[in-house]
Coordinates of N, CA and C and ligand atoms in Angstrom, one line a residue:
M17 N -22.7 -1.0 1.0 CA -22.5 -2.4 0.7 C -21.6 -2.2 -0.5
L18 N -20.6 -2.9 0.4 CA -19.2 -3.2 -0.3 C -19.7 -4.5 -1.4
I19 N -19.7 -4.2 -2.3 CA -19.7 -5.4 -4.3 C -18.9 -5.9 -5.1
G20 N -18.2 -6.3 -4.6 CA -16.9 -7.1 -6.0 C -17.4 -7.5 -6.4
V21 N -16.7 -7.0 -8.3 CA -17.1 -8.0 -9.6 C -15.8 -9.2 -9.7
E22 N -15.9 -10.2 -10.1 CA -15.3 -10.5 -10.3 C -14.5 -11.5 -11.3
G23 N -13.4 -11.8 -12.1 CA -13.5 -13.0 -12.9 C -12.1 -12.9 -13.5
V24 N -12.3 -13.7 -15.0 CA -10.9 -13.5 -15.6 C -10.5 -12.6 -15.9
D25 N -9.1 -12.5 -17.0 CA -9.4 -11.0 -17.6 C -10.3 -10.9 -18.6
A26 N -9.9 -9.9 -19.3 CA -11.2 -9.7 -20.6 C -12.2 -10.6 -20.2
V27 N -13.2 -11.0 -19.1 CA -14.4 -11.0 -19.2 C -15.4 -10.0 -19.2
G28 N -15.2 -8.7 -19.2 CA -16.3 -7.7 -19.1 C -16.2 -6.5 -17.7
K29 N -15.4 -7.6 -16.7 CA -15.2 -6.9 -15.7 C -16.1 -5.0 -15.4
R30 N -15.1 -3.9 -16.7 CA -15.0 -2.5 -16.7 C -17.0 -2.1 -17.3
T31 N -17.1 -3.2 -18.4 CA -18.1 -2.4 -19.0 C -19.8 -2.7 -17.9
Q32 N -19.4 -4.4 -17.6 CA -20.5 -4.6 -16.3 C -20.3 -4.0 -15.1
T33 N -19.3 -3.0 -14.5 CA -19.4 -2.5 -13.7 C -19.9 -1.1 -13.8
S34 N -19.6 -0.6 -15.0 CA -20.4 1.1 -15.3 C -21.3 0.6 -15.7
L35 N -22.2 -0.2 -16.1 CA -23.4 -0.6 -16.4 C -24.7 -0.6 -15.0
L36 N -24.1 -0.7 -14.3 CA -24.2 -1.4 -13.0 C -24.1 0.1 -11.9
S37 N -23.3 0.7 -12.8 CA -22.8 2.1 -12.0 C -24.5 2.8 -12.4
S38 N -24.2 2.9 -13.6 CA -25.9 3.6 -14.4 C -26.5 3.4 -13.4
W39 N -27.6 2.1 -13.6 CA -29.0 1.6 -13.1 C -28.7 1.8 -11.4
L40 N -28.1 1.8 -10.4 CA -28.2 2.0 -9.2 C -28.2 3.5 -9.3
H41 N -27.6 4.7 -10.4 CA -27.9 6.1 -10.1 C -29.2 6.4 -10.8
S42 N -29.9 5.8 -12.1 CA -30.8 6.1 -12.6 C -31.9 5.4 -10.7
N43 N -31.7 4.4 -10.7 CA -32.5 4.3 -9.1 C -32.3 5.4 -8.0
N44 N -31.6 6.1 -7.9 CA -31.5 7.2 -7.0 C -30.4 5.9 -5.0
I45 N -29.8 6.0 -6.2 CA -29.2 4.4 -5.2 C -27.9 5.3 -4.9
T46 N -27.4 6.1 -4.4 CA -26.3 6.3 -4.1 C -24.7 5.4 -4.8
S47 N -23.7 5.8 -5.4 CA -23.2 4.6 -5.4 C -21.4 5.6 -5.9
S48 N -20.0 4.3 -5.1 CA -18.9 4.9 -6.6 C -18.0 3.7 -6.6
S49 N -17.6 4.1 -7.8 CA -16.6 2.4 -7.5 C -14.8 2.9 -7.6
I50 N -14.4 1.7 -7.6 CA -13.2 1.3 -7.3 C -11.7 0.5 -8.2
S51 N -11.0 0.2 -8.6 CA -10.0 -0.2 -8.9 C -9.2 -1.1 -8.5
F52 N -9.3 -2.0 -8.6 CA -7.8 -2.9 -8.2 C -7.2 -3.9 -9.2
P53 N -6.1 -3.5 -9.3 CA -4.8 -2.7 -8.6 C -5.1 -1.0 -9.2
D54 N -4.8 -0.7 -8.5 CA -4.6 1.2 -7.9 C -3.2 0.8 -9.0
Y55 N -2.9 1.5 -10.0 CA -1.4 1.4 -10.3 C -0.8 2.9 -10.5
G56 N -1.9 3.9 -10.2 CA -1.9 5.0 -9.4 C -0.5 5.4 -8.4
T57 N -0.9 4.4 -7.4 CA 0.5 4.6 -6.6 C 1.6 4.7 -6.6
V58 N 2.3 4.2 -5.5 CA 3.8 3.7 -5.6 C 3.6 1.9 -5.8
I59 N 3.0 1.1 -5.2 CA 3.0 -0.2 -4.9 C 2.4 -0.6 -6.2
G60 N 1.3 0.6 -6.4 CA 0.5 0.4 -8.2 C 1.5 -0.1 -9.3
R61 N 2.5 1.3 -8.9 CA 3.7 1.3 -10.5 C 5.0 0.1 -9.9
E62 N 4.9 -0.7 -8.8 CA 5.2 -2.0 -9.1 C 4.9 -3.5 -9.9
I63 N 3.1 -2.8 -9.0 CA 2.1 -4.2 -9.7 C 3.0 -4.3 -11.7
K64 N 2.6 -3.0 -12.1 CA 2.4 -3.2 -13.3 C 3.7 -3.6 -13.6
G65 N 5.2 -3.1 -13.3 CA 6.3 -3.9 -13.7 C 6.6 -5.1 -13.6
Y66 N 5.4 -5.6 -12.0 CA 5.4 -6.8 -12.3 C 5.1 -7.8 -13.6
L67 N 3.6 -7.0 -13.8 CA 2.5 -7.6 -14.6 C 3.1 -7.4 -16.3
L68 N 4.2 -6.5 -16.5 CA 4.8 -6.6 -17.8 C 6.5 -7.1 -17.8
G69 N 6.8 -8.3 -16.5 CA 7.7 -9.0 -16.3 C 8.8 -7.7 -16.7
R70 N 9.0 -6.5 -15.9 CA 9.6 -5.2 -15.6 C 10.4 -5.5 -14.7
R71 N 9.7 -6.4 -12.9 CA 10.3 -6.7 -12.6 C 10.2 -8.2 -11.9
D72 N 10.7 -8.6 -11.1 CA 11.5 -10.2 -11.5 C 10.5 -10.7 -9.8
Y73 N 9.5 -10.9 -9.2 CA 9.1 -10.9 -8.2 C 9.0 -12.1 -7.6
S74 N 8.6 -12.6 -6.8 CA 8.0 -14.4 -6.7 C 6.6 -14.0 -6.9
P75 N 5.5 -15.3 -6.6 CA 4.4 -15.4 -7.0 C 4.2 -14.8 -5.6
E76 N 4.5 -14.7 -4.3 CA 4.3 -14.7 -3.0 C 4.8 -12.9 -3.0
V77 N 6.1 -12.1 -3.6 CA 5.2 -11.4 -3.2 C 4.6 -10.3 -3.9
G78 N 5.0 -11.4 -5.2 CA 3.3 -10.3 -6.1 C 2.0 -10.0 -5.1
H79 N 1.7 -11.9 -4.9 CA 0.4 -10.8 -4.1 C 0.4 -10.4 -3.3
M80 N 1.9 -10.4 -2.8 CA 1.4 -8.9 -1.2 C 1.7 -8.4 -1.5
L81 N 2.1 -7.2 -2.6 CA 1.9 -6.2 -3.7 C 0.4 -5.7 -3.8
F82 N 0.1 -6.7 -4.5 CA -2.1 -7.1 -4.6 C -2.3 -6.4 -3.2
A83 N -2.2 -7.3 -2.5 CA -2.9 -6.4 -1.1 C -2.1 -5.7 -0.2
A84 N -1.6 -5.2 -0.2 CA -0.8 -3.7 -0.2 C -1.3 -2.9 -0.4
N85 N -1.4 -3.2 -1.6 CA -2.2 -2.1 -2.7 C -3.5 -1.4 -2.0
R86 N -4.7 -2.9 -1.5 CA -5.3 -2.3 -1.0 C -5.4 -1.6 0.1
W87 N -4.5 -1.6 1.1 CA -4.3 -1.9 2.3 C -4.1 -0.2 2.1
E88 N -2.6 0.1 1.1 CA -3.1 1.8 0.4 C -4.0 2.4 0.3
K89 N -5.5 1.7 0.2 CA -6.6 2.2 -0.6 C -7.6 2.8 0.9
K90 N -7.2 1.2 1.7 CA -7.8 1.9 3.0 C -9.1 3.0 3.5
D91 N -8.1 3.3 3.2 CA -8.9 4.8 4.8 C -9.8 5.3 3.0
V92 N -8.9 5.1 1.5 CA -10.5 5.9 0.6 C -11.6 5.0 0.7
I93 N -11.6 3.3 0.8 CA -12.8 2.6 0.8 C -13.3 3.1 1.1
E94 N -12.6 2.9 3.0 CA -14.0 3.3 4.2 C -14.7 4.3 3.7
R95 N -14.0 5.3 3.5 CA -15.0 6.8 2.7 C -15.6 6.9 1.7
L96 N -15.5 6.3 0.8 CA -16.5 5.9 0.2 C -17.6 5.3 0.2
L97 N -17.3 4.1 1.6 CA -18.1 3.3 2.0 C -19.4 4.0 3.3
S98 N -18.9 5.4 3.4 CA -19.4 6.4 4.6 C -20.2 7.1 3.8
K99 N -19.6 7.7 2.1 CA -20.9 8.8 1.8 C -21.5 7.7 0.9
S100 N -21.8 6.5 0.4 CA -22.2 5.7 -1.4 C -22.8 4.5 0.2
E101 N -24.4 4.7 -0.4 CA -25.0 3.3 -0.3 C -24.4 2.1 -0.6
V102 N -23.3 2.3 -2.2 CA -23.4 1.4 -2.5 C -21.8 1.4 -3.2
V103 N -20.9 0.2 -2.7 CA -19.3 0.6 -3.4 C -18.8 0.3 -4.2
I104 N -18.4 -0.2 -5.8 CA -18.3 -1.2 -6.4 C -17.3 -1.7 -6.8
V105 N -16.4 -2.6 -6.3 CA -15.3 -2.6 -6.7 C -14.9 -3.5 -7.5
N106 N -13.8 -3.3 -9.0 CA -13.6 -3.9 -9.5 C -12.1 -4.5 -9.5
R107 N -13.1 -6.1 -9.1 CA -11.1 -6.7 -8.8 C -11.1 -6.4 -6.9
Y108 N -11.2 -7.2 -6.5 CA -10.6 -7.5 -4.6 C -10.4 -8.2 -4.4
S109 N -10.1 -8.4 -2.8 CA -9.7 -9.4 -2.1 C -10.3 -10.9 -3.4
A110 N -10.8 -11.0 -3.5 CA -11.2 -12.5 -4.0 C -10.7 -13.0 -4.6
S111 N -10.1 -11.5 -6.4 CA -8.9 -11.5 -6.9 C -7.4 -12.2 -6.3
N112 N -7.1 -11.9 -5.5 CA -5.8 -12.7 -4.8 C -6.4 -13.9 -4.4
L113 N -7.0 -14.5 -3.8 CA -7.4 -16.0 -3.4 C -7.7 -16.5 -4.5
A114 N -8.0 -15.9 -6.0 CA -7.9 -16.8 -7.1 C -7.2 -17.2 -7.8
Y115 N -6.4 -16.3 -8.0 CA -4.9 -15.6 -8.8 C -4.3 -16.4 -7.9
G116 N -4.4 -16.4 -6.8 CA -2.9 -16.8 -5.6 C -2.7 -18.0 -5.2
T117 N -4.6 -18.8 -5.4 CA -4.3 -20.2 -5.4 C -4.1 -21.0 -7.1
A118 N -4.6 -20.5 -8.1 CA -4.7 -21.1 -9.5 C -2.9 -20.7 -9.3
K119 N -2.2 -20.1 -9.0 CA -0.2 -20.4 -9.4 C 0.2 -21.3 -8.2
G120 N -1.0 -21.5 -7.2 CA -0.2 -22.4 -6.4 C 0.0 -22.6 -4.6
L121 N -0.2 -20.7 -4.8 CA 0.3 -20.2 -3.2 C -1.4 -20.6 -1.7
K122 N -1.1 -20.7 -0.6 CA -1.9 -20.9 0.0 C -3.3 -20.4 0.2
L123 N -4.1 -21.1 0.3 CA -5.5 -20.4 0.6 C -5.8 -19.8 2.0
D124 N -5.1 -20.2 2.8 CA -4.9 -19.6 4.2 C -4.0 -17.9 4.5
W125 N -3.2 -18.4 3.6 CA -2.0 -17.5 3.6 C -2.5 -16.4 2.7
L126 N -2.9 -16.6 1.6 CA -3.6 -14.8 1.0 C -5.0 -14.7 2.0
I127 N -5.6 -15.5 2.1 CA -6.8 -14.6 3.6 C -6.0 -14.2 4.5
N128 N -5.6 -14.2 5.3 CA -4.5 -13.6 5.9 C -3.9 -12.3 5.3
L129 N -3.7 -12.5 4.5 CA -2.7 -10.9 3.8 C -4.1 -9.6 3.5
E130 N -5.3 -10.3 3.1 CA -6.5 -9.9 3.8 C -7.2 -9.1 4.6
A131 N -7.3 -9.6 5.5 CA -7.3 -10.1 7.0 C -7.8 -8.3 7.9
G132 N -8.5 -7.8 7.6 CA -8.7 -6.5 8.7 C -9.0 -4.9 7.4
L133 N -9.5 -5.9 6.2 CA -9.8 -4.7 5.1 C -11.5 -4.9 4.9
P134 N -12.1 -3.7 4.6 CA -13.1 -3.8 4.6 C -14.0 -5.8 3.7
K135 N -14.7 -5.6 4.5 CA -14.9 -6.9 2.9 C -16.0 -6.8 2.4
A136 N -16.2 -7.5 1.3 CA -17.2 -7.3 0.3 C -18.7 -7.9 1.0
D137 N -19.6 -7.4 1.1 CA -20.8 -8.4 1.4 C -21.6 -9.0 -0.2
L138 N -21.0 -8.5 -1.0 CA -21.0 -9.4 -2.0 C -20.4 -9.7 -3.1
V139 N -20.2 -10.9 -3.5 CA -19.0 -11.0 -4.5 C -19.5 -11.8 -5.5
M140 N -19.3 -11.0 -6.7 CA -20.3 -11.4 -8.4 C -18.7 -12.0 -9.1
V141 N -19.1 -13.1 -9.6 CA -18.1 -13.5 -10.4 C -18.4 -13.7 -11.9
L142 N -18.2 -12.7 -12.6 CA -17.9 -13.0 -14.3 C -17.0 -13.9 -14.6
D143 N -18.5 -15.2 -15.4 CA -18.2 -16.6 -15.8 C -17.8 -16.8 -17.1
A144 N -16.7 -17.1 -17.4 CA -17.2 -17.3 -19.2 C -15.9 -18.0 -19.1
P145 N -16.2 -19.3 -20.3 CA -14.3 -20.0 -20.3 C -13.5 -18.7 -21.4
P146 N -12.4 -18.9 -20.8 CA -10.8 -17.3 -21.0 C -10.9 -17.6 -22.8
S147 N -10.9 -19.1 -23.3 CA -11.3 -19.5 -24.9 C -11.6 -18.6 -25.9
T148 N -13.6 -17.8 -25.2 CA -13.7 -17.3 -25.6 C -13.8 -16.0 -25.6
L149 N -12.8 -15.4 -24.4 CA -12.6 -14.4 -24.5 C -11.0 -13.3 -25.2
Y150 N -10.4 -14.9 -25.7 CA -9.0 -14.3 -26.2 C -9.3 -13.4 -27.4
P151 N -10.4 -12.9 -28.1 CA -10.3 -12.0 -29.4 C -10.9 -10.4 -28.9
R152 N -10.9 -10.5 -27.7 CA -11.1 -9.0 -26.8 C -9.6 -8.7 -26.3
R153 N -8.9 -9.6 -26.0 CA -7.4 -8.6 -25.8 C -7.4 -7.6 -26.3
G154 N -6.3 -6.8 -26.2 CA -5.3 -6.0 -26.7 C -4.2 -6.3 -26.9
L155 N -3.4 -5.5 -27.3 CA -2.0 -6.4 -28.3 C -1.0 -6.3 -26.5
N156 N -1.9 -5.0 -25.7 CA -0.6 -5.5 -24.6 C -0.8 -6.3 -23.6
K157 N -0.7 -7.6 -23.4 CA -1.0 -8.5 -23.3 C -0.5 -8.6 -22.1
D158 N -0.5 -8.7 -20.4 CA 0.6 -8.8 -19.0 C 0.5 -10.1 -18.9
K159 N 1.3 -9.9 -18.0 CA 2.5 -11.2 -18.0 C 1.2 -12.8 -18.3
Y160 N -0.3 -12.2 -16.8 CA -0.8 -13.2 -16.7 C -1.6 -13.7 -18.0
E161 N -2.4 -12.4 -18.5 CA -3.4 -12.4 -20.3 C -2.4 -13.4 -20.4
R162 N -1.4 -13.1 -21.1 CA -0.9 -14.5 -22.2 C -0.5 -16.1 -22.0
S163 N -1.3 -16.0 -20.9 CA -1.6 -17.7 -20.7 C -2.7 -18.2 -20.3
I164 N -3.2 -18.8 -21.3 CA -4.7 -18.9 -21.4 C -4.8 -20.0 -20.7
E165 N -3.8 -20.4 -20.0 CA -3.8 -22.5 -18.6 C -3.8 -21.7 -18.0
L166 N -2.7 -20.0 -17.3 CA -3.3 -20.2 -16.5 C -4.9 -19.5 -16.5
Q167 N -5.4 -18.6 -17.4 CA -6.3 -18.7 -17.0 C -8.0 -19.2 -17.1
E168 N -7.4 -20.3 -17.0 CA -8.6 -21.7 -17.0 C -8.4 -22.3 -15.7
R169 N -7.3 -22.0 -15.0 CA -6.6 -22.4 -13.9 C -7.9 -21.4 -12.9
V170 N -7.5 -19.6 -13.0 CA -8.3 -19.2 -12.3 C -9.6 -18.8 -12.5
R171 N -10.0 -19.6 -13.6 CA -11.4 -19.6 -13.8 C -12.1 -21.0 -12.4
R172 N -11.0 -22.3 -13.0 CA -11.7 -23.7 -12.1 C -11.3 -22.6 -10.3
A173 N -10.2 -22.3 -10.0 CA -10.1 -21.3 -9.2 C -11.3 -20.5 -8.5
Y174 N -11.8 -19.6 -9.3 CA -13.3 -19.2 -9.0 C -14.5 -19.0 -8.8
L175 N -14.3 -21.0 -9.0 CA -15.5 -21.3 -8.7 C -15.2 -22.7 -7.9
H176 N -14.9 -23.1 -7.6 CA -13.9 -23.6 -6.4 C -14.3 -22.9 -4.9
L177 N -14.0 -21.9 -5.2 CA -13.7 -20.8 -4.1 C -15.3 -19.9 -3.5
A178 N -16.1 -19.9 -5.2 CA -17.8 -19.3 -5.1 C -18.1 -20.2 -4.0
E179 N -18.1 -21.5 -4.4 CA -18.6 -22.7 -3.2 C -18.6 -22.3 -2.2
E180 N -17.4 -22.1 -2.0 CA -16.8 -22.2 -0.2 C -17.4 -21.2 0.4
F181 N -17.2 -20.0 -0.4 CA -17.3 -18.7 -0.2 C -18.8 -18.2 -0.4
G182 N -19.9 -19.2 -0.8 CA -20.9 -18.0 -1.1 C -20.5 -17.2 -1.9
W183 N -19.7 -17.1 -2.4 CA -20.2 -15.7 -4.3 C -20.6 -16.0 -4.5
T184 N -21.3 -15.5 -5.7 CA -22.5 -15.6 -7.2 C -21.5 -15.7 -8.3
I185 N -22.1 -16.7 -8.8 CA -21.5 -16.9 -10.4 C -22.3 -16.2 -11.0
I186 N -21.7 -15.8 -12.0 CA -23.0 -14.3 -13.6 C -22.8 -15.3 -14.5
N187 N -23.9 -15.6 -15.6 CA -22.9 -16.1 -16.6 C -22.5 -15.0 -17.5
A188 N -21.0 -15.1 -18.0 CA -21.3 -14.0 -18.4 C -21.6 -13.8 -19.6
A189 N -21.5 -15.2 -20.5 CA -21.1 -15.7 -21.9 C -22.4 -15.6 -22.2
Q190 N -23.8 -14.8 -21.8 CA -24.4 -14.5 -22.7 C -25.1 -13.0 -23.2
G191 N -23.8 -12.4 -23.7 CA -24.0 -11.3 -24.1 C -24.2 -10.3 -22.8
I192 N -23.8 -9.0 -23.3 CA -23.8 -7.2 -22.1 C -24.8 -7.4 -21.8
E193 N -25.9 -7.2 -22.8 CA -27.2 -7.2 -22.1 C -27.6 -7.8 -20.7
S194 N -27.5 -9.3 -20.9 CA -28.4 -10.0 -20.1 C -27.6 -10.0 -18.9
T195 N -26.3 -10.1 -19.2 CA -25.4 -10.2 -17.9 C -25.9 -9.1 -17.4
N196 N -25.7 -8.0 -18.2 CA -26.4 -6.6 -16.8 C -27.7 -6.9 -16.0
H197 N -28.6 -7.8 -16.7 CA -29.6 -7.7 -16.2 C -30.4 -9.0 -15.4
T198 N -28.5 -10.0 -15.5 CA -28.4 -10.9 -14.2 C -28.1 -10.7 -12.7
I199 N -26.8 -9.9 -13.5 CA -26.4 -8.6 -11.7 C -27.0 -7.7 -11.6
V200 N -27.5 -7.2 -12.2 CA -29.1 -5.9 -11.3 C -30.1 -6.3 -10.7
A201 N -30.2 -8.0 -11.3 CA -31.5 -8.4 -10.8 C -30.7 -9.4 -9.2
T202 N -29.1 -9.7 -9.3 CA -28.4 -10.2 -8.0 C -29.0 -9.2 -6.9
V203 N -28.3 -7.3 -7.4 CA -28.1 -6.3 -6.2 C -29.1 -6.1 -5.8
A204 N -30.8 -6.4 -7.1 CA -31.6 -5.4 -6.3 C -32.0 -6.7 -5.5
K205 N -32.0 -7.9 -5.7 CA -31.9 -8.7 -3.8 C -31.1 -8.6 -2.8
A206 N -30.1 -8.2 -3.3 CA -29.2 -8.2 -2.2 C -28.9 -7.1 -1.3
L207 N -30.3 -6.1 -1.9 CA -30.5 -4.9 -1.4 C -31.7 -5.0 -0.6
A208 N -32.5 -5.0 -1.5 CA -34.1 -5.6 -0.8 C -33.5 -6.7 0.5
E209 N -32.2 -7.8 0.9 CA -32.1 -8.2 1.7 C -31.5 -7.4 2.8
R210 N -31.5 -6.3 2.8 CA -30.9 -5.2 3.5 C -31.9 -3.6 3.9
G211 N -32.9 -4.7 3.1 CA -34.2 -3.2 3.9 C -34.0 -2.7 2.6
R212 N -33.7 -2.3 1.9 CA -33.3 -1.0 0.9 C -34.3 -1.4 -1.1
T213 N -35.4 -1.3 -0.7 CA -36.2 -1.3 -2.3 C -35.8 -0.7 -3.2
V214 N -36.1 -1.2 -3.7 CA -35.4 -0.6 -5.4 C -36.9 -0.6 -6.1
Ligands
TMP311 P1 -6.2 -5.8 -14.6 O1 -6.0 -6.1 -15.7 O2 -7.6 -6.0 -13.5 O3 -6.0 -4.6 -14.3 O4 -5.3 -7.0 -13.9 C1 -3.8 -7.7 -13.2 C2 -3.6 -9.0 -13.0 O5 -3.8 -8.7 -11.8 C3 -5.0 -9.6 -13.1 O6 -4.8 -10.2 -14.4 C4 -5.4 -10.1 -11.7 C5 -4.3 -10.1 -11.3 N1 -4.6 -9.8 -9.8 C6 -4.7 -11.0 -8.6 O7 -3.7 -11.4 -8.9 N2 -4.3 -10.1 -7.2 C7 -5.2 -9.2 -7.1 O8 -5.6 -8.7 -6.4 C8 -5.8 -8.4 -8.1 C9 -6.9 -6.5 -7.9 C10 -5.2 -7.9 -9.9

């Protein structure tokens, strides 16, 4: 099962991904985690330059790079899926749909960039008002993180797309532990639906 953990910047995806991994481990469910963007590849380095404003790409090129970065890792994702029961992706295709449409790109065009990649079986959108997340940000904000207005639009895009695509919205404003409990319950239910009881 491929699980996408999504949400606006600084909503706590990394913490929740790692708590979910620990929970899976303690329940003897084999899992792997992977994050996007993967900044370690050639395209990943271009993405870093774009986010830091060192590369002046149009939004179209920027979002093609994000998708290409996943295509670079297609084999790796497939390999992880073949050897683990659960693969957790910290940001995946849904990020490109939410950020891309928030920046005015066409949804169909963005969907096409992802067509052919392994599809997430469960997408969890961690949701909290971006204004409450600002204190969590470090000093090295990238071009997206600097704009609270963009983050608000991205949040609305996630909520709208969640309805369209059946993504699960997780209230991430309830504290780390409660958020983790909600995530674990959601994953346990999805596993049970696939015949894997925990
Ligand atoms: P990060 O802060 O999680 O490393 O992600 C960097 C930024 O890239 C973040 O603001 C979200 C954005 N992004 C997209 O717009 N599309 C994508 O497909 C991915 C993976 C990230």
